[in-house]
């Protein structure tokens, strides 16, 4: 494999175990987690609560340490936090005594300590404008709506120009309309910056709208990445029209079926002698050919939002 084809992020045999609260054997949340992400790729991971999605993200961020396995990014092993990896958590995590501009500028100064005040301000304002908050840069978090606060978090993460962006259900606490607006903004920003993204979501439709690939995790303990879907829906994507794409419902139905039934069944099959050693990879054309479920298409002109939470 040439250097041009090497994955940007490589995760090998990752596992995380915690001491048992009862003093017995350690509790293994996940093990044998293997995946690769290429430069500029947007990857979503979904699965039931407790399967270790956020723990994997924290290990990628350098905020937690794996019990086994390795993580390599851009040819170097991840061994701790770095400004090369920006993180957006479920909460906005803004400093309440600072304004929007000051919150973003704080991140910029941590990245480029030698920059002048003017350089820092101009750079911070670029990303504030990119998330649609021009005119609100002098407001403090208490003066912002939930959606605006999360936009500040996105601007702050992008402002340090990380090699990789890690997102842990960043829109989960937002109402559906605000979430849709910010998802659209995220699509535009990623298209402009060619940002590499690893994102956790419980929202099936969000994963289909945003991602290039979708990783499906089995239930814990001993959770694994069981299946990977190559999301070949054409870009740019419009949420109002994406459901008309011929592969949209096969992908969606496959994901829902996994979350409802196959994620539970995978645990029973995991230790079988003929169990697969790596995730099964699906292309939309395969899903169309193999799909046996009834496809229920909502009435035209009545968009709906589906969430799969656990």
Short mmCIF file of C-alpha atoms in Angstrom, two decimals:
data_model
loop_
_atom_site.label_atom_id
_atom_site.label_comp_id
_atom_site.label_asym_id
_atom_site.label_seq_id
_atom_site.Cartn_x
_atom_site.Cartn_y
_atom_site.Cartn_z
CA UNK A 1 0.00 0.00 0.00
CA UNK A 2 1.45 3.38 -1.02
CA UNK A 3 1.62 6.29 1.40
CA UNK A 4 -1.10 8.04 -0.60
CA UNK A 5 -3.46 5.15 0.12
CA UNK A 6 -2.62 4.76 3.80
CA UNK A 7 -5.55 5.50 6.12
CA UNK A 8 -5.40 8.80 7.96
CA UNK A 9 -6.71 7.15 11.14
CA UNK A 10 -6.10 3.51 11.95
CA UNK A 11 -7.62 1.74 14.97
CA UNK A 12 -6.29 -1.72 15.72
CA UNK A 13 -7.74 -4.28 18.17
CA UNK A 14 -9.01 -1.58 20.52
CA UNK A 15 -10.51 -2.69 23.85
CA UNK A 16 -11.60 -0.99 27.07
CA UNK A 17 -12.28 -2.76 30.36
CA UNK A 18 -13.16 -1.41 33.80
CA UNK A 19 -12.87 -3.01 37.26
CA UNK A 20 -16.04 -4.77 38.33
CA UNK A 21 -17.96 -2.87 41.03
CA UNK A 22 -18.53 -6.20 42.80
CA UNK A 23 -14.87 -7.17 42.79
CA UNK A 24 -15.14 -9.90 40.17
CA UNK A 25 -13.68 -10.02 36.67
CA UNK A 26 -13.19 -6.76 34.81
CA UNK A 27 -16.12 -5.57 32.71
CA UNK A 28 -15.10 -5.31 29.05
CA UNK A 29 -17.21 -2.63 27.36
CA UNK A 30 -15.83 -3.31 23.87
CA UNK A 31 -13.02 -5.32 22.32
CA UNK A 32 -11.52 -6.20 18.94
CA UNK A 33 -12.54 -2.81 17.52
CA UNK A 34 -10.86 -2.24 14.15
CA UNK A 35 -11.54 0.47 11.59
CA UNK A 36 -9.86 2.97 9.30
CA UNK A 37 -10.75 6.50 8.25
CA UNK A 38 -9.26 8.25 5.24
CA UNK A 39 -8.42 11.94 4.97
CA UNK A 40 -11.49 14.09 4.37
CA UNK A 41 -13.90 11.29 5.20
CA UNK A 42 -17.00 11.82 7.37
CA UNK A 43 -17.73 8.69 9.43
CA UNK A 44 -20.68 8.22 11.78
CA UNK A 45 -20.96 5.51 14.41
CA UNK A 46 -24.22 4.45 16.03
CA UNK A 47 -25.38 1.77 18.42
CA UNK A 48 -27.27 1.31 21.65
CA UNK A 49 -26.28 3.14 24.82
CA UNK A 50 -23.57 1.33 26.74
CA UNK A 51 -21.72 -0.11 23.76
CA UNK A 52 -18.76 2.24 24.23
CA UNK A 53 -19.16 4.80 21.44
CA UNK A 54 -18.20 7.79 23.60
CA UNK A 55 -15.33 5.83 25.16
CA UNK A 56 -13.91 5.14 21.71
CA UNK A 57 -14.17 8.85 20.88
CA UNK A 58 -12.41 9.76 24.13
CA UNK A 59 -9.59 7.34 23.31
CA UNK A 60 -9.27 8.89 19.83
CA UNK A 61 -9.15 12.32 21.49
CA UNK A 62 -6.45 11.16 23.91
CA UNK A 63 -8.74 11.77 26.89
CA UNK A 64 -8.92 8.10 27.85
CA UNK A 65 -6.53 5.16 27.59
CA UNK A 66 -7.39 1.87 25.93
CA UNK A 67 -6.96 -1.39 27.83
CA UNK A 68 -5.59 -2.96 24.65
CA UNK A 69 -4.94 -1.99 21.05
CA UNK A 70 -3.55 1.05 19.31
CA UNK A 71 -4.69 4.24 17.58
CA UNK A 72 -2.59 5.87 14.87
CA UNK A 73 -3.39 9.22 13.28
CA UNK A 74 -1.40 10.64 10.40
CA UNK A 75 1.32 8.07 10.99
CA UNK A 76 1.73 8.74 14.72
CA UNK A 77 0.35 6.87 17.72
CA UNK A 78 -2.26 8.76 19.74
CA UNK A 79 -0.97 8.94 23.31
CA UNK A 80 -2.71 11.98 24.76
CA UNK A 81 -4.71 15.15 23.96
CA UNK A 82 -3.58 17.27 21.02
CA UNK A 83 -4.75 20.35 19.16
CA UNK A 84 -4.59 18.18 16.04
CA UNK A 85 -7.90 16.69 17.23
CA UNK A 86 -10.83 19.01 17.90
CA UNK A 87 -13.67 17.72 20.08
CA UNK A 88 -17.32 18.81 20.19
CA UNK A 89 -19.19 17.26 23.12
CA UNK A 90 -22.93 16.92 23.75
CA UNK A 91 -22.79 20.08 25.83
CA UNK A 92 -21.38 23.30 24.41
CA UNK A 93 -18.78 23.63 27.25
CA UNK A 94 -18.39 27.38 26.75
CA UNK A 95 -16.79 29.64 29.34
CA UNK A 96 -19.76 31.68 30.59
CA UNK A 97 -17.76 34.79 31.50
CA UNK A 98 -16.41 35.17 27.95
CA UNK A 99 -18.19 36.45 24.85
CA UNK A 100 -18.63 34.41 21.68
CA UNK A 101 -15.57 36.06 20.15
CA UNK A 102 -13.52 35.56 23.31
CA UNK A 103 -14.48 31.88 23.57
CA UNK A 104 -13.35 31.20 20.01
CA UNK A 105 -10.29 33.46 20.34
CA UNK A 106 -9.19 31.52 23.43
CA UNK A 107 -8.93 28.38 21.29
CA UNK A 108 -7.15 30.25 18.48
CA UNK A 109 -4.56 31.67 20.88
CA UNK A 110 -3.89 28.20 22.29
CA UNK A 111 -3.12 27.02 18.76
CA UNK A 112 -1.10 30.01 17.56
CA UNK A 113 0.39 31.61 20.67
CA UNK A 114 2.64 33.95 18.66
CA UNK A 115 -0.19 35.57 16.69
CA UNK A 116 -1.06 39.21 17.23
CA UNK A 117 -4.40 40.23 18.73
CA UNK A 118 -5.53 41.38 15.30
CA UNK A 119 -4.65 38.04 13.69
CA UNK A 120 -6.47 36.11 16.40
CA UNK A 121 -9.59 38.25 16.07
CA UNK A 122 -9.72 38.01 12.27
CA UNK A 123 -9.25 34.25 12.35
CA UNK A 124 -11.89 33.76 15.06
CA UNK A 125 -14.37 35.98 13.21
CA UNK A 126 -13.95 33.92 10.06
CA UNK A 127 -15.34 30.84 11.81
CA UNK A 128 -17.96 32.79 13.74
CA UNK A 129 -19.27 34.05 10.41
CA UNK A 130 -19.03 30.55 8.95
CA UNK A 131 -21.54 29.25 11.53
CA UNK A 132 -23.86 32.21 11.00
CA UNK A 133 -23.18 34.12 14.23
CA UNK A 134 -21.90 37.41 12.82
CA UNK A 135 -23.51 40.15 14.90
CA UNK A 136 -23.60 37.97 18.03
CA UNK A 137 -19.85 37.90 18.62
CA UNK A 138 -20.05 40.21 21.65
CA UNK A 139 -22.79 38.25 23.41
CA UNK A 140 -22.11 35.96 26.33
CA UNK A 141 -23.46 32.38 26.46
CA UNK A 142 -26.29 33.37 28.80
CA UNK A 143 -27.61 35.60 26.00
CA UNK A 144 -27.65 32.80 23.40
CA UNK A 145 -30.12 30.06 22.56
CA UNK A 146 -29.11 26.42 22.81
CA UNK A 147 -28.55 26.22 19.08
CA UNK A 148 -26.39 29.33 19.05
CA UNK A 149 -24.27 27.99 21.90
CA UNK A 150 -23.63 24.79 19.98
CA UNK A 151 -22.67 26.83 16.90
CA UNK A 152 -20.05 28.60 19.03
CA UNK A 153 -18.71 25.18 20.02
CA UNK A 154 -18.52 24.20 16.36
CA UNK A 155 -16.78 27.47 15.43
CA UNK A 156 -14.29 26.99 18.27
CA UNK A 157 -13.47 23.42 17.18
CA UNK A 158 -13.01 24.37 13.52
CA UNK A 159 -11.03 27.52 14.37
CA UNK A 160 -7.97 25.54 15.51
CA UNK A 161 -8.01 23.81 12.11
CA UNK A 162 -7.63 20.31 13.56
CA UNK A 163 -6.53 17.41 11.43
CA UNK A 164 -9.55 15.53 12.73
CA UNK A 165 -12.85 16.58 14.28
CA UNK A 166 -14.46 14.33 16.91
CA UNK A 167 -18.16 14.91 17.63
CA UNK A 168 -20.11 13.22 20.43
CA UNK A 169 -23.83 13.62 19.68
CA UNK A 170 -23.39 17.39 19.35
CA UNK A 171 -27.00 18.05 18.32
CA UNK A 172 -28.79 15.59 20.61
CA UNK A 173 -30.14 18.23 23.00
CA UNK A 174 -31.43 20.56 20.26
CA UNK A 175 -34.94 20.77 18.91
CA UNK A 176 -35.54 19.21 15.49
CA UNK A 177 -35.67 22.47 13.52
CA UNK A 178 -32.49 23.91 15.07
CA UNK A 179 -30.73 20.58 14.63
CA UNK A 180 -31.61 20.55 10.94
CA UNK A 181 -30.25 24.06 10.40
CA UNK A 182 -26.94 23.28 12.11
CA UNK A 183 -26.60 19.96 10.26
CA UNK A 184 -26.90 21.88 6.98
CA UNK A 185 -24.26 24.34 8.14
CA UNK A 186 -21.97 21.49 9.13
CA UNK A 187 -22.33 19.95 5.66
CA UNK A 188 -21.31 23.25 4.05
CA UNK A 189 -18.35 23.77 6.38
CA UNK A 190 -17.04 20.23 5.86
CA UNK A 191 -17.41 20.60 2.08
CA UNK A 192 -15.40 23.84 2.23
CA UNK A 193 -12.66 22.62 4.59
CA UNK A 194 -12.50 18.91 3.61
CA UNK A 195 -12.49 18.16 7.33
CA UNK A 196 -12.03 14.57 8.54
CA UNK A 197 -14.83 13.78 10.99
CA UNK A 198 -15.67 10.97 13.42
CA UNK A 199 -19.17 11.52 14.81
CA UNK A 200 -21.37 9.65 17.26
CA UNK A 201 -25.12 9.82 16.70
CA UNK A 202 -28.30 8.00 17.70
CA UNK A 203 -30.20 9.65 14.84
CA UNK A 204 -30.47 7.34 11.82
CA UNK A 205 -31.45 10.12 9.41
CA UNK A 206 -28.63 12.34 10.66
CA UNK A 207 -26.08 9.61 9.93
CA UNK A 208 -27.41 9.11 6.41
CA UNK A 209 -27.45 12.85 5.69
CA UNK A 210 -23.93 13.60 6.92
CA UNK A 211 -21.72 10.56 6.51
CA UNK A 212 -19.61 8.84 3.89
CA UNK A 213 -19.63 5.65 5.94
CA UNK A 214 -21.76 4.45 8.86
CA UNK A 215 -20.38 2.06 11.48
CA UNK A 216 -22.91 0.00 13.44
CA UNK A 217 -21.89 -1.27 16.89
CA UNK A 218 -23.29 -4.36 18.56
CA UNK A 219 -24.58 -4.28 22.13
CA UNK A 220 -22.19 -4.36 25.06
CA UNK A 221 -20.51 -5.80 26.98
CA UNK A 222 -17.84 -6.98 24.55
CA UNK A 223 -19.32 -4.70 21.90
CA UNK A 224 -17.73 -4.56 18.48
CA UNK A 225 -18.17 -2.77 15.19
CA UNK A 226 -20.38 -5.36 13.54
CA UNK A 227 -21.24 -3.73 10.21
CA UNK A 228 -20.13 -0.83 8.05
CA UNK A 229 -22.34 0.78 5.40
CA UNK A 230 -20.78 2.69 2.51
CA UNK A 231 -23.08 5.67 2.10
CA UNK A 232 -22.90 6.41 -1.62
CA UNK A 233 -25.77 8.91 -1.75
CA UNK A 234 -24.57 11.75 -4.00
CA UNK A 235 -23.28 15.04 -2.61
CA UNK A 236 -24.24 17.79 -2.11
CA UNK A 237 -27.19 16.43 -0.15
CA UNK A 238 -30.45 18.28 0.46
CA UNK A 239 -32.51 17.07 3.41
CA UNK A 240 -35.72 17.93 1.57
CA UNK A 241 -34.82 15.66 -1.36
CA UNK A 242 -32.51 12.97 0.02
CA UNK A 243 -35.40 10.59 0.69
CA UNK A 244 -36.06 10.47 -3.06
CA UNK A 245 -32.69 8.85 -3.72
CA UNK A 246 -33.22 5.16 -4.63
CA UNK A 247 -30.75 3.91 -1.99
CA UNK A 248 -32.03 6.05 0.89
CA UNK A 249 -34.65 3.67 2.25
CA UNK A 250 -32.59 0.50 1.80
CA UNK A 251 -29.83 2.13 3.90
CA UNK A 252 -32.31 3.40 6.46
CA UNK A 253 -34.18 0.13 6.77
CA UNK A 254 -30.92 -1.78 7.13
CA UNK A 255 -29.81 0.51 9.97
CA UNK A 256 -33.12 0.34 11.81
CA UNK A 257 -33.24 -3.44 11.49
CA UNK A 258 -29.73 -3.67 12.93
CA UNK A 259 -30.56 -1.43 15.89
CA UNK A 260 -33.83 -3.22 16.62
CA UNK A 261 -32.74 -6.83 16.19
CA UNK A 262 -29.34 -7.69 14.71
CA UNK A 263 -27.34 -5.69 17.29
CA UNK A 264 -28.70 -8.02 19.98
CA UNK A 265 -28.23 -11.17 17.92
CA UNK A 266 -24.62 -10.31 17.15
CA UNK A 267 -23.59 -10.90 20.76
CA UNK A 268 -24.72 -14.52 20.60
CA UNK A 269 -22.85 -15.09 17.34
CA UNK A 270 -19.68 -13.19 18.29
CA UNK A 271 -17.88 -16.14 19.91
CA UNK A 272 -18.94 -18.74 17.37
CA UNK A 273 -16.16 -20.65 15.61
CA UNK A 274 -17.15 -19.19 12.26
CA UNK A 275 -17.69 -15.63 13.54
CA UNK A 276 -16.24 -12.97 11.19
CA UNK A 277 -12.96 -11.39 12.29
CA UNK A 278 -13.79 -8.00 10.77
CA UNK A 279 -17.02 -5.99 10.24
CA UNK A 280 -19.27 -6.89 7.35
CA UNK A 281 -19.22 -4.11 4.74
CA UNK A 282 -22.38 -3.25 2.80
CA UNK A 283 -22.90 -1.14 -0.30
CA UNK A 284 -26.36 0.29 -1.06
CA UNK A 285 -26.68 -1.88 -4.16
CA UNK A 286 -26.22 -4.96 -1.95
CA UNK A 287 -28.91 -3.70 0.39
CA UNK A 288 -31.35 -3.20 -2.49
CA UNK A 289 -30.76 -6.74 -3.73
CA UNK A 290 -31.02 -8.38 -0.30
CA UNK A 291 -33.74 -6.27 1.26
CA UNK A 292 -36.83 -8.22 2.18
CA UNK A 293 -38.49 -5.75 4.52
CA UNK A 294 -41.48 -3.70 3.45
CA UNK A 295 -40.45 -0.15 2.62
CA UNK A 296 -42.83 2.42 4.08
CA UNK A 297 -42.49 5.75 2.34
CA UNK A 298 -44.07 8.77 4.08
CA UNK A 299 -46.60 10.84 2.10
CA UNK A 300 -45.05 13.38 -0.24
CA UNK A 301 -44.78 16.85 1.19
CA UNK A 302 -44.81 15.62 4.79
CA UNK A 303 -41.22 15.33 5.95
CA UNK A 304 -40.68 13.43 9.15
CA UNK A 305 -37.87 12.98 11.59
CA UNK A 306 -37.01 9.59 13.05
CA UNK A 307 -34.85 9.07 16.06
CA UNK A 308 -33.60 5.74 17.30
CA UNK A 309 -32.61 6.16 20.92
CA UNK A 310 -31.64 3.62 23.48
#
